[in-house]
Amino acid sequence: MKPKCVIIGGGLAGLSAAVSLAKAGIGVELFESAPKLGGRAYSFTEARTGDVIDNGQHIMMGCYNETLRFLRLIGSVDKLKIQKSLSVSFVDKTLGLTPLKTGNAFYPFNLLLGLMSYKALKFSERLEIIGLCSKLILLRPESIEDLTVLQWLKKEKQSPGTIKAFWEILSTGALNTDITRASASIFASILKEMFLKGSRAASIILPRTGLSGLYCQDSVDFICRHGGNITLSEPVKSVEIKNNKIKKIIIQDREVTGFDFVISALPYHAFSRVFPGEFVDSLSLEGIAYSSILSLNLWLKENPFKDEFYGLIDSPVHWVFNHGKFISIVISNADEISGKSREELQDIIFLELEKFFPQFNRSLVSWAKLIKEKRATFIPSPDIIKHRPGTRSSIENLFLAGDWTQTGLPATIEGAVKSGHDAAKAVLEYGK
């Protein structure tokens, strides 16, 4: 009889773990509390327009190796638009469109040429960036684990202009946290992946479909084809532990037994409600906090935007994604403004769009849909990064997954998928 693993949570971490284990011949049973899969990365049909929109637009990158491996395995990689080389349409209030493109030159000269032609920066500021990027080759991220991103950048003599027009955009987008709070070691690890792993590593990847359409159903099909089972709308209430092993899982009005392993792929705030308090306390993550992402989708009578997406320099609005019939505006690290009313938020965003895009006027908007993801990501502060738990837990048959675990990455799609793969690998290696 083949071993059986129960997976709690049907987001990217849980699904990637389930797919990996199902492929390896492990019996998989996955429980998800919501009536849908996808966790905090999902899409839905907007009621008034009938268009599929995401709960928050996600950017992926060519260095997302774990995510690409997962999508290839379930047969979804053709649902991605993958740039051949980095191309981002940045917009400055004064300069207007200032694209950052790496072009077709040989790596790493394409990166150098792209940075040197980035008009949003002075020549001296471009040299600052190249200088710091060259130091990444020998940098050990753990050597700066006590620093925030801002402290590290100042230590490396990065000027305020360089920080504002380049580093802050990258850091806020990747970490969803202010540079005064975000861990320098995590940011440096991302930069090493982006800039030191070949030309394609820094290229942008966008889904051709909604996020749910990208991976949810294809994951279900793969798991079920390999003998696994997925149950929705059944939240796990608690677990019963005997002799340092989980023996029983309590799900609403029934109990699950007869399994060999358990993978928790819950976000930390849900994990802390399901597992015993003394075990949760032993992880020393009581200080973990979250950062929100705000998205405003605007349907337009006429669409004046030409490019696929834009990054705004020195603005509370960070990204604008062009979907043709509608655009999606994304504000990362949105805690300071997320408490404002819908009208106030729309006014802030409209004013920014009119400043940065003369062709835009709020009279073009026919319908708007506001989405607030309050617990979008955990804040990767230096203190929390040090305490992230590994995959193996002190409970013998319990393995941990989720973007808050020790992946070496922030709370991104890639971090979640990697955590699932790591947990699956640990299950397969158990007892060897």
CSV table of C-alpha atoms in Angstrom, one decimal, residues 52 85 90 104 110 126 128 153 198 210 288 303 368 371-372 386 410:
chain,number,residue,atom,x,y,z
A,52,VAL,CA,-12.2,37.6,-15.4
A,85,SER,CA,14.6,40.1,-22.6
A,90,PHE,CA,8.6,53.2,-16.6
A,104,ASN,CA,19.6,41.5,-27.5
A,110,ASN,CA,22.7,43.6,-22.4
A,126,ARG,CA,23.4,54.6,-13.4
A,128,GLU,CA,26.0,53.6,-8.9
A,153,LEU,CA,21.6,51.0,0.1
A,198,GLY,CA,21.6,34.9,-17.2
A,210,GLY,CA,-6.6,34.9,-14.8
A,288,ILE,CA,4.9,38.5,12.3
A,303,ASN,CA,-8.3,52.9,-23.9
A,368,ALA,CA,-14.5,50.5,-11.4
A,371,ILE,CA,-10.0,45.0,-4.4
A,372,LYS,CA,-8.2,45.1,-1.0
A,386,LYS,CA,15.9,35.1,11.1
A,410,PRO,CA,9.9,36.8,0.0
